């Protein structure tokens, strides 16, 4: 038996299936929560929407198109690292059924990087709107109260160290200096004199201090800016001299351009100028500060997601790594809701940030009752409206905001550990919809009981 086989290819070859103990494992799988989660996700439709297909050329893939998607859902569901996920997949028969594979225990999978490869493959073809339409159409028969709309925004933070100007400048210098030395050595040129060693000692002394004065910080920032500017100029000169001789990777030019932008932004900040969407990490240059104004966390670094919720199920309306005002996106939220479920919205729950005059007018024209505090004199049915607003506000604060905490605590979104923008978006998508699929288990169970009664 080979290392791994797809169940779809294996099952027709098994003789005497009534005596096969593997069938009992299959029955126990479908009775478990993982099996119920498997039935709550339309893997074939999702694979078709993404255009994932088994390649006819070259070596056969370990996982089918549906199995690759299942592996991503399983990672969000289990909360395991890539290496731990493969280790558990080798020994857990239910995990293998979930991913549609059967692994030989004598020759288990050892390359955990296959998870990262699959993640990158799916991320390159990810279409959030198309996949959400597939999920909404599959879940719609099991949902109710489709006329009630809730919306709010949250930030799914990236796994990066807390950025400061000193750290960012030093990280840029620490990467650029050895690369510059390598370029001069490759060209047979003498390495130019810099004060790198001196600044390295100053930074180490500064970073070990528990208290750092304002003047000391400003002096070190000026010195690091001067050194980084010198390194950028020297690197630019040697690249220009060896344009025909040097063969550099595109990744080098990408990182070098990011560092040049960091230098420009930090010089403007040092001079007291305001910089919007500034870089906070040279590894993840797409991440920008997002001011949330919370008591415990005024600024967050990651993806800001405007979410709509229908009957406890969350859908992504807008995702961006730059700050945006979610209150201006209420019309898009209503449009997204009605496109997904083909149902007119009549009740809306949102916080005070959405209660702009434009949004009030938009809802009034469409006869949508909102949770916004009424402006002006009370109407004839004010008592009834007040009760309705209270119920909608309470439902939004408990169900919608509570779902954000559930996704972050239990589905890998507390700190997103992806390394690129595309895979980070993928990570967030699967985290949100894995949580949705778990919620759908109970909804589907109730419908099945009602149908059999």
Tab-separated table of N, CA and C in Angstrom, residues 258-398:
chain	number	residue	atom	x	y	z
A	258	UNK	N	10.673	48.527	0.077
A	258	UNK	CA	9.944	48.734	1.337
A	258	UNK	C	10.794	49.539	2.317
A	259	UNK	N	12.083	49.216	2.406
A	259	UNK	CA	12.972	49.924	3.327
A	259	UNK	C	13.151	51.381	2.888
A	260	UNK	N	13.210	51.613	1.598
A	260	UNK	CA	13.286	53.001	1.104
A	260	UNK	C	12.049	53.790	1.506
A	261	UNK	N	10.899	53.140	1.433
A	261	UNK	CA	9.661	53.808	1.841
A	261	UNK	C	9.639	54.043	3.346
A	262	UNK	N	10.155	53.078	4.111
A	262	UNK	CA	10.255	53.246	5.566
A	262	UNK	C	11.117	54.454	5.892
A	263	UNK	N	12.242	54.593	5.201
A	263	UNK	CA	13.134	55.737	5.437
A	263	UNK	C	12.414	57.051	5.180
A	264	UNK	N	11.699	57.133	4.058
A	264	UNK	CA	10.979	58.372	3.723
A	264	UNK	C	9.919	58.695	4.774
A	265	UNK	N	9.146	57.691	5.176
A	265	UNK	CA	8.086	57.916	6.156
A	265	UNK	C	8.650	58.304	7.518
A	266	UNK	N	9.706	57.633	7.953
A	266	UNK	CA	10.286	57.929	9.264
A	266	UNK	C	10.933	59.317	9.299
A	267	UNK	N	11.488	59.744	8.189
A	267	UNK	CA	12.029	61.105	8.138
A	267	UNK	C	10.921	62.135	8.270
A	268	UNK	N	9.789	61.893	7.615
A	268	UNK	CA	8.653	62.815	7.721
A	268	UNK	C	8.074	62.818	9.136
A	269	UNK	N	7.994	61.642	9.766
A	269	UNK	CA	7.481	61.572	11.135
A	269	UNK	C	8.431	62.287	12.098
A	270	UNK	N	9.738	62.136	11.890
A	270	UNK	CA	10.723	62.798	12.744
A	270	UNK	C	10.614	64.322	12.632
A	271	UNK	N	10.240	64.795	11.454
A	271	UNK	CA	10.083	66.238	11.237
A	271	UNK	C	8.730	66.759	11.708
A	272	UNK	N	7.875	65.868	12.225
A	272	UNK	CA	6.585	66.282	12.759
A	272	UNK	C	5.453	66.263	11.757
A	273	UNK	N	5.675	65.662	10.596
A	273	UNK	CA	4.621	65.598	9.581
A	273	UNK	C	3.720	64.392	9.827
A	274	UNK	N	2.500	64.471	9.341
A	274	UNK	CA	1.538	63.387	9.499
A	274	UNK	C	1.648	62.436	8.316
A	275	UNK	N	1.747	61.146	8.629
A	275	UNK	CA	1.868	60.112	7.596
A	275	UNK	C	0.708	59.142	7.751
A	276	UNK	N	-0.065	58.949	6.700
A	276	UNK	CA	-1.187	58.006	6.727
A	276	UNK	C	-0.764	56.673	6.128
A	277	UNK	N	-1.346	55.606	6.658
A	277	UNK	CA	-1.062	54.243	6.189
A	277	UNK	C	0.432	53.955	6.162
A	278	UNK	N	1.091	54.286	7.235
A	278	UNK	CA	2.541	54.078	7.273
A	278	UNK	C	2.865	52.610	7.515
A	279	UNK	N	4.052	52.207	7.111
A	279	UNK	CA	4.515	50.837	7.277
A	279	UNK	C	4.905	50.612	8.736
A	280	UNK	N	4.504	49.467	9.289
A	280	UNK	CA	4.857	49.137	10.669
A	280	UNK	C	5.676	47.855	10.755
A	281	UNK	N	5.866	47.178	9.621
A	281	UNK	CA	6.655	45.948	9.603
A	281	UNK	C	7.245	45.770	8.214
A	282	UNK	N	8.558	45.536	8.136
A	282	UNK	CA	9.165	45.342	6.819
A	282	UNK	C	8.829	43.964	6.259
A	283	UNK	N	8.466	43.008	7.127
A	283	UNK	CA	8.048	41.690	6.650
A	283	UNK	C	6.632	41.711	6.112
A	284	UNK	N	5.767	42.515	6.727
A	284	UNK	CA	4.370	42.627	6.312
A	284	UNK	C	4.062	44.096	6.030
A	285	UNK	N	4.543	44.549	4.882
A	285	UNK	CA	4.417	45.975	4.551
A	285	UNK	C	2.972	46.377	4.255
A	286	UNK	N	2.066	45.407	4.068
A	286	UNK	CA	0.672	45.707	3.768
A	286	UNK	C	-0.130	46.068	5.015
A	287	UNK	N	0.431	45.866	6.188
A	287	UNK	CA	-0.278	46.153	7.440
A	287	UNK	C	-0.052	47.602	7.843
A	288	UNK	N	-1.136	48.266	8.250
A	288	UNK	CA	-1.075	49.658	8.663
A	288	UNK	C	-1.795	49.825	10.004
A	289	UNK	N	-1.477	50.879	10.748
A	289	UNK	CA	-2.152	51.090	12.040
A	289	UNK	C	-3.640	51.373	11.837
A	290	UNK	N	-4.466	50.756	12.685
A	290	UNK	CA	-5.910	50.986	12.664
A	290	UNK	C	-6.314	51.469	14.044
A	291	UNK	N	-6.670	52.732	14.145
A	291	UNK	CA	-7.054	53.329	15.430
A	291	UNK	C	-8.482	52.907	15.756
A	292	UNK	N	-8.648	52.181	16.864
A	292	UNK	CA	-9.956	51.677	17.270
A	292	UNK	C	-10.533	52.465	18.444
A	293	UNK	N	-9.656	53.112	19.237
A	293	UNK	CA	-10.141	53.927	20.340
A	293	UNK	C	-10.617	53.141	21.542
A	294	UNK	N	-10.193	51.885	21.680
A	294	UNK	CA	-10.605	51.087	22.829
A	294	UNK	C	-9.768	51.457	24.053
A	295	UNK	N	-10.314	51.171	25.230
A	295	UNK	CA	-9.603	51.525	26.455
A	295	UNK	C	-8.317	50.730	26.610
A	296	UNK	N	-8.369	49.443	26.323
A	296	UNK	CA	-7.205	48.591	26.513
A	296	UNK	C	-6.293	48.541	25.297
A	297	UNK	N	-6.799	48.914	24.130
A	297	UNK	CA	-6.025	48.787	22.898
A	297	UNK	C	-6.450	49.883	21.929
A	298	UNK	N	-5.740	51.005	21.982
A	298	UNK	CA	-6.130	52.152	21.161
A	298	UNK	C	-5.845	51.914	19.684
A	299	UNK	N	-4.761	51.203	19.390
A	299	UNK	CA	-4.365	50.951	18.002
A	299	UNK	C	-4.197	49.445	17.803
A	300	UNK	N	-4.702	48.934	16.684
A	300	UNK	CA	-4.554	47.532	16.344
A	300	UNK	C	-3.880	47.410	14.982
A	301	UNK	N	-3.225	46.286	14.764
A	301	UNK	CA	-2.469	46.073	13.538
A	301	UNK	C	-2.924	44.761	12.904
A	302	UNK	N	-3.652	44.869	11.824
A	302	UNK	CA	-4.171	43.689	11.150
A	302	UNK	C	-5.223	44.073	10.138
A	303	UNK	N	-6.115	43.137	9.876
A	303	UNK	CA	-7.180	43.361	8.893
A	303	UNK	C	-8.445	43.815	9.602
A	304	UNK	N	-9.024	44.896	9.119
A	304	UNK	CA	-10.313	45.360	9.618
A	304	UNK	C	-11.409	44.792	8.721
A	305	UNK	N	-12.395	44.144	9.350
A	305	UNK	CA	-13.442	43.450	8.608
A	305	UNK	C	-14.795	43.994	9.017
A	306	UNK	N	-15.544	44.464	8.030
A	306	UNK	CA	-16.934	44.863	8.260
A	306	UNK	C	-17.806	43.639	8.025
A	307	UNK	N	-18.509	43.207	9.073
A	307	UNK	CA	-19.226	41.936	9.066
A	307	UNK	C	-20.730	42.157	9.118
A	308	UNK	N	-21.470	41.333	8.379
A	308	UNK	CA	-22.919	41.296	8.513
A	308	UNK	C	-23.302	39.940	9.088
A	309	UNK	N	-24.349	39.933	9.917
A	309	UNK	CA	-24.809	38.690	10.535
A	309	UNK	C	-26.282	38.482	10.258
A	310	UNK	N	-26.608	37.289	9.780
A	310	UNK	CA	-27.990	36.886	9.507
A	310	UNK	C	-28.252	35.591	10.257
A	311	UNK	N	-29.174	35.626	11.200
A	311	UNK	CA	-29.531	34.454	12.002
A	311	UNK	C	-28.305	33.815	12.645
A	312	UNK	N	-27.417	34.640	13.170
A	312	UNK	CA	-26.244	34.147	13.869
A	312	UNK	C	-25.084	33.729	12.989
A	313	UNK	N	-25.214	33.844	11.662
A	313	UNK	CA	-24.162	33.447	10.724
A	313	UNK	C	-23.499	34.703	10.166
A	314	UNK	N	-22.172	34.758	10.251
A	314	UNK	CA	-21.420	35.937	9.842
A	314	UNK	C	-20.924	35.823	8.402
A	315	UNK	N	-20.960	36.965	7.697
A	315	UNK	CA	-20.425	37.042	6.338
A	315	UNK	C	-19.563	38.296	6.224
A	316	UNK	N	-18.502	38.191	5.450
A	316	UNK	CA	-17.585	39.319	5.249
A	316	UNK	C	-18.185	40.269	4.222
A	317	UNK	N	-18.390	41.519	4.622
A	317	UNK	CA	-18.868	42.521	3.667
A	317	UNK	C	-17.703	43.292	3.049
A	318	UNK	N	-16.706	43.625	3.883
A	318	UNK	CA	-15.546	44.374	3.381
A	318	UNK	C	-14.353	44.048	4.269
A	319	UNK	N	-13.204	43.801	3.648
A	319	UNK	CA	-11.972	43.496	4.376
A	319	UNK	C	-10.864	44.378	3.839
A	320	UNK	N	-10.140	45.037	4.755
A	320	UNK	CA	-9.060	45.917	4.332
A	320	UNK	C	-8.002	45.979	5.427
A	321	UNK	N	-6.738	46.107	5.010
A	321	UNK	CA	-5.654	46.279	5.968
A	321	UNK	C	-5.389	47.752	6.257
A	322	UNK	N	-6.164	48.621	5.648
A	322	UNK	CA	-6.112	50.052	5.937
A	322	UNK	C	-7.390	50.458	6.655
A	323	UNK	N	-7.296	51.504	7.442
A	323	UNK	CA	-8.458	51.953	8.209
A	323	UNK	C	-9.553	52.477	7.276
A	324	UNK	N	-10.804	52.209	7.638
A	324	UNK	CA	-11.942	52.755	6.905
A	324	UNK	C	-13.080	52.978	7.891
A	325	UNK	N	-14.016	53.829	7.518
A	325	UNK	CA	-15.153	54.145	8.371
A	325	UNK	C	-16.288	53.196	8.025
A	326	UNK	N	-16.556	52.253	8.934
A	326	UNK	CA	-17.578	51.252	8.651
A	326	UNK	C	-18.980	51.839	8.584
A	327	UNK	N	-19.190	52.987	9.237
A	327	UNK	CA	-20.516	53.608	9.227
A	327	UNK	C	-20.962	54.035	7.841
A	328	UNK	N	-20.012	54.275	6.944
A	328	UNK	CA	-20.356	54.700	5.584
A	328	UNK	C	-20.708	53.529	4.667
A	329	UNK	N	-20.605	52.309	5.171
A	329	UNK	CA	-20.805	51.128	4.333
A	329	UNK	C	-22.150	50.436	4.598
A	330	UNK	N	-23.067	51.105	5.266
A	330	UNK	CA	-24.367	50.485	5.543
A	330	UNK	C	-25.139	50.132	4.263
A	331	UNK	N	-25.213	50.995	3.250
A	331	UNK	CA	-25.908	50.597	2.015
A	331	UNK	C	-25.313	49.344	1.373
A	332	UNK	N	-23.967	49.233	1.390
A	332	UNK	CA	-23.327	48.043	0.842
A	332	UNK	C	-23.669	46.801	1.664
A	333	UNK	N	-23.819	46.980	2.985
A	333	UNK	CA	-24.180	45.843	3.848
A	333	UNK	C	-25.573	45.322	3.503
A	334	UNK	N	-26.526	46.232	3.338
A	334	UNK	CA	-27.896	45.828	2.997
A	334	UNK	C	-27.926	45.148	1.633
A	335	UNK	N	-27.171	45.708	0.682
A	335	UNK	CA	-27.108	45.116	-0.655
A	335	UNK	C	-26.514	43.710	-0.614
A	336	UNK	N	-25.445	43.547	0.157
A	336	UNK	CA	-24.813	42.235	0.289
A	336	UNK	C	-25.778	41.215	0.893
A	337	UNK	N	-26.516	41.624	1.926
A	337	UNK	CA	-27.504	40.745	2.578
A	337	UNK	C	-28.550	40.266	1.567
A	338	UNK	N	-29.124	41.199	0.844
A	338	UNK	CA	-30.204	40.860	-0.080
A	338	UNK	C	-29.695	40.070	-1.290
A	339	UNK	N	-28.425	40.258	-1.653
A	339	UNK	CA	-27.848	39.482	-2.753
A	339	UNK	C	-27.611	38.039	-2.334
A	340	UNK	N	-27.194	37.832	-1.090
A	340	UNK	CA	-26.890	36.489	-0.616
A	340	UNK	C	-28.138	35.647	-0.408
A	341	UNK	N	-29.204	36.277	0.125
A	341	UNK	CA	-30.374	35.491	0.534
A	341	UNK	C	-31.653	35.826	-0.225
A	342	UNK	N	-31.584	36.817	-1.134
A	342	UNK	CA	-32.757	37.186	-1.917
A	342	UNK	C	-33.957	37.480	-0.995
A	343	UNK	N	-33.680	38.206	0.083
A	343	UNK	CA	-34.700	38.527	1.077
A	343	UNK	C	-34.565	39.990	1.458
A	344	UNK	N	-35.707	40.696	1.479
A	344	UNK	CA	-35.687	42.115	1.807
A	344	UNK	C	-35.470	42.316	3.302
A	345	UNK	N	-34.595	43.249	3.654
A	345	UNK	CA	-34.300	43.559	5.051
A	345	UNK	C	-35.381	44.473	5.610
A	346	UNK	N	-35.918	44.118	6.797
A	346	UNK	CA	-36.939	44.956	7.438
A	346	UNK	C	-36.522	45.422	8.825
A	347	UNK	N	-35.546	44.725	9.455
A	347	UNK	CA	-35.045	45.101	10.779
A	347	UNK	C	-33.525	45.196	10.724
A	348	UNK	N	-32.985	46.248	11.321
A	348	UNK	CA	-31.546	46.496	11.283
A	348	UNK	C	-31.027	46.795	12.682
A	349	UNK	N	-29.945	46.129	13.063
A	349	UNK	CA	-29.277	46.385	14.338
A	349	UNK	C	-27.831	46.768	14.070
A	350	UNK	N	-27.429	47.943	14.518
A	350	UNK	CA	-26.058	48.432	14.357
A	350	UNK	C	-25.772	49.427	15.467
A	351	UNK	N	-24.502	49.671	15.747
A	351	UNK	CA	-24.172	50.604	16.832
A	351	UNK	C	-24.301	52.044	16.366
A	352	UNK	N	-24.010	52.982	17.277
A	352	UNK	CA	-24.256	54.409	17.021
A	352	UNK	C	-23.389	54.946	15.894
A	353	UNK	N	-22.276	54.267	15.581
A	353	UNK	CA	-21.387	54.745	14.522
A	353	UNK	C	-22.068	54.726	13.156
A	354	UNK	N	-23.058	53.849	12.989
A	354	UNK	CA	-23.780	53.731	11.719
A	354	UNK	C	-24.959	54.707	11.628
A	355	UNK	N	-25.270	55.387	12.726
A	355	UNK	CA	-26.480	56.213	12.770
A	355	UNK	C	-26.246	57.604	12.196
A	356	UNK	N	-25.740	57.688	10.984
A	356	UNK	CA	-25.560	58.975	10.317
A	356	UNK	C	-26.869	59.406	9.653
A	357	UNK	N	-26.957	60.671	9.305
A	357	UNK	CA	-28.175	61.171	8.650
A	357	UNK	C	-28.412	60.463	7.315
A	358	UNK	N	-27.324	60.213	6.589
A	358	UNK	CA	-27.461	59.531	5.296
A	358	UNK	C	-28.005	58.112	5.487
A	359	UNK	N	-27.517	57.407	6.494
A	359	UNK	CA	-27.991	56.046	6.741
A	359	UNK	C	-29.429	56.032	7.254
A	360	UNK	N	-29.789	57.022	8.072
A	360	UNK	CA	-31.171	57.122	8.551
A	360	UNK	C	-32.134	57.328	7.383
A	361	UNK	N	-31.731	58.199	6.456
A	361	UNK	CA	-32.565	58.455	5.295
A	361	UNK	C	-32.669	57.221	4.418
A	362	UNK	N	-31.542	56.530	4.253
A	362	UNK	CA	-31.511	55.302	3.449
A	362	UNK	C	-32.478	54.261	4.013
A	363	UNK	N	-32.481	54.091	5.316
A	363	UNK	CA	-33.355	53.091	5.952
A	363	UNK	C	-34.821	53.537	5.923
A	364	UNK	N	-35.065	54.827	6.093
A	364	UNK	CA	-36.449	55.324	6.065
A	364	UNK	C	-37.085	55.133	4.697
A	365	UNK	N	-36.319	55.386	3.654
A	365	UNK	CA	-36.845	55.219	2.296
A	365	UNK	C	-37.210	53.767	2.005
A	366	UNK	N	-36.522	52.844	2.652
A	366	UNK	CA	-36.766	51.406	2.416
A	366	UNK	C	-37.602	50.768	3.528
A	367	UNK	N	-38.123	51.616	4.437
A	367	UNK	CA	-38.990	51.173	5.531
A	367	UNK	C	-38.313	50.104	6.378
A	368	UNK	N	-37.043	50.369	6.720
A	368	UNK	CA	-36.279	49.462	7.578
A	368	UNK	C	-36.291	50.023	8.997
A	369	UNK	N	-36.762	49.240	9.945
A	369	UNK	CA	-36.761	49.639	11.358
A	369	UNK	C	-35.367	49.393	11.915
A	370	UNK	N	-34.784	50.408	12.556
A	370	UNK	CA	-33.402	50.317	13.030
A	370	UNK	C	-33.342	50.377	14.553
A	371	UNK	N	-32.150	50.090	15.074
A	371	UNK	CA	-31.898	50.199	16.516
A	371	UNK	C	-31.339	51.569	16.886
A	372	UNK	N	-31.326	52.523	15.922
A	372	UNK	CA	-30.792	53.857	16.180
A	372	UNK	C	-31.704	54.620	17.133
A	373	UNK	N	-31.100	55.428	17.995
A	373	UNK	CA	-31.883	56.291	18.873
A	373	UNK	C	-32.594	57.336	18.025
A	374	UNK	N	-33.877	57.507	18.277
A	374	UNK	CA	-34.687	58.397	17.454
A	374	UNK	C	-34.287	59.846	17.659
A	375	UNK	N	-34.277	60.613	16.548
A	375	UNK	CA	-34.009	62.049	16.601
A	375	UNK	C	-35.331	62.807	16.520
A	376	UNK	N	-35.428	63.920	17.225
A	376	UNK	CA	-36.641	64.744	17.176
A	376	UNK	C	-37.700	64.268	18.159
A	377	UNK	N	-38.927	64.684	17.924
A	377	UNK	CA	-40.024	64.352	18.825
A	377	UNK	C	-40.466	62.897	18.645
A	378	UNK	N	-40.912	62.271	19.735
A	378	UNK	CA	-41.386	60.882	19.631
A	378	UNK	C	-42.666	60.787	18.822
A	379	UNK	N	-42.841	59.694	18.089
A	379	UNK	CA	-44.027	59.474	17.276
A	379	UNK	C	-45.138	58.806	18.058
A	380	UNK	N	-46.192	58.392	17.357
A	380	UNK	CA	-47.352	57.792	18.002
A	380	UNK	C	-47.023	56.423	18.593
A	381	UNK	N	-46.186	55.664	17.906
A	381	UNK	CA	-45.864	54.327	18.362
A	381	UNK	C	-44.462	54.272	18.969
A	382	UNK	N	-44.095	55.320	19.692
A	382	UNK	CA	-42.746	55.413	20.228
A	382	UNK	C	-42.463	54.327	21.266
A	383	UNK	N	-43.433	53.979	22.073
A	383	UNK	CA	-43.230	52.946	23.094
A	383	UNK	C	-42.892	51.602	22.452
A	384	UNK	N	-43.632	51.270	21.392
A	384	UNK	CA	-43.381	50.021	20.682
A	384	UNK	C	-42.013	50.052	19.997
A	385	UNK	N	-41.664	51.180	19.395
A	385	UNK	CA	-40.368	51.311	18.729
A	385	UNK	C	-39.218	51.236	19.726
A	386	UNK	N	-39.439	51.798	20.919
A	386	UNK	CA	-38.399	51.769	21.948
A	386	UNK	C	-38.099	50.335	22.377
A	387	UNK	N	-39.133	49.538	22.526
A	387	UNK	CA	-38.945	48.122	22.877
A	387	UNK	C	-38.203	47.393	21.757
A	388	UNK	N	-38.593	47.679	20.524
A	388	UNK	CA	-37.946	47.042	19.370
A	388	UNK	C	-36.461	47.420	19.296
A	389	UNK	N	-36.159	48.702	19.527
A	389	UNK	CA	-34.759	49.142	19.504
A	389	UNK	C	-33.949	48.447	20.595
A	390	UNK	N	-34.550	48.313	21.766
A	390	UNK	CA	-33.866	47.665	22.881
A	390	UNK	C	-33.556	46.204	22.575
A	391	UNK	N	-34.527	45.510	22.000
A	391	UNK	CA	-34.330	44.095	21.653
A	391	UNK	C	-33.246	43.947	20.588
A	392	UNK	N	-33.292	44.786	19.548
A	392	UNK	CA	-32.299	44.707	18.478
A	392	UNK	C	-30.896	45.017	18.994
A	393	UNK	N	-30.778	46.040	19.836
A	393	UNK	CA	-29.462	46.417	20.375
A	393	UNK	C	-28.887	45.309	21.249
A	394	UNK	N	-29.737	44.722	22.082
A	394	UNK	CA	-29.278	43.645	22.962
A	394	UNK	C	-28.872	42.420	22.150
A	395	UNK	N	-29.634	42.110	21.121
A	395	UNK	CA	-29.324	40.953	20.283
A	395	UNK	C	-27.999	41.157	19.545
A	396	UNK	N	-27.788	42.379	19.048
A	396	UNK	CA	-26.537	42.656	18.332
A	396	UNK	C	-25.336	42.575	19.263
A	397	UNK	N	-25.445	43.178	20.442
A	397	UNK	CA	-24.305	43.216	21.362
A	397	UNK	C	-23.940	41.832	21.888
A	398	UNK	N	-24.921	40.942	22.020
A	398	UNK	CA	-24.631	39.609	22.542
A	398	UNK	C	-24.228	38.638	21.439
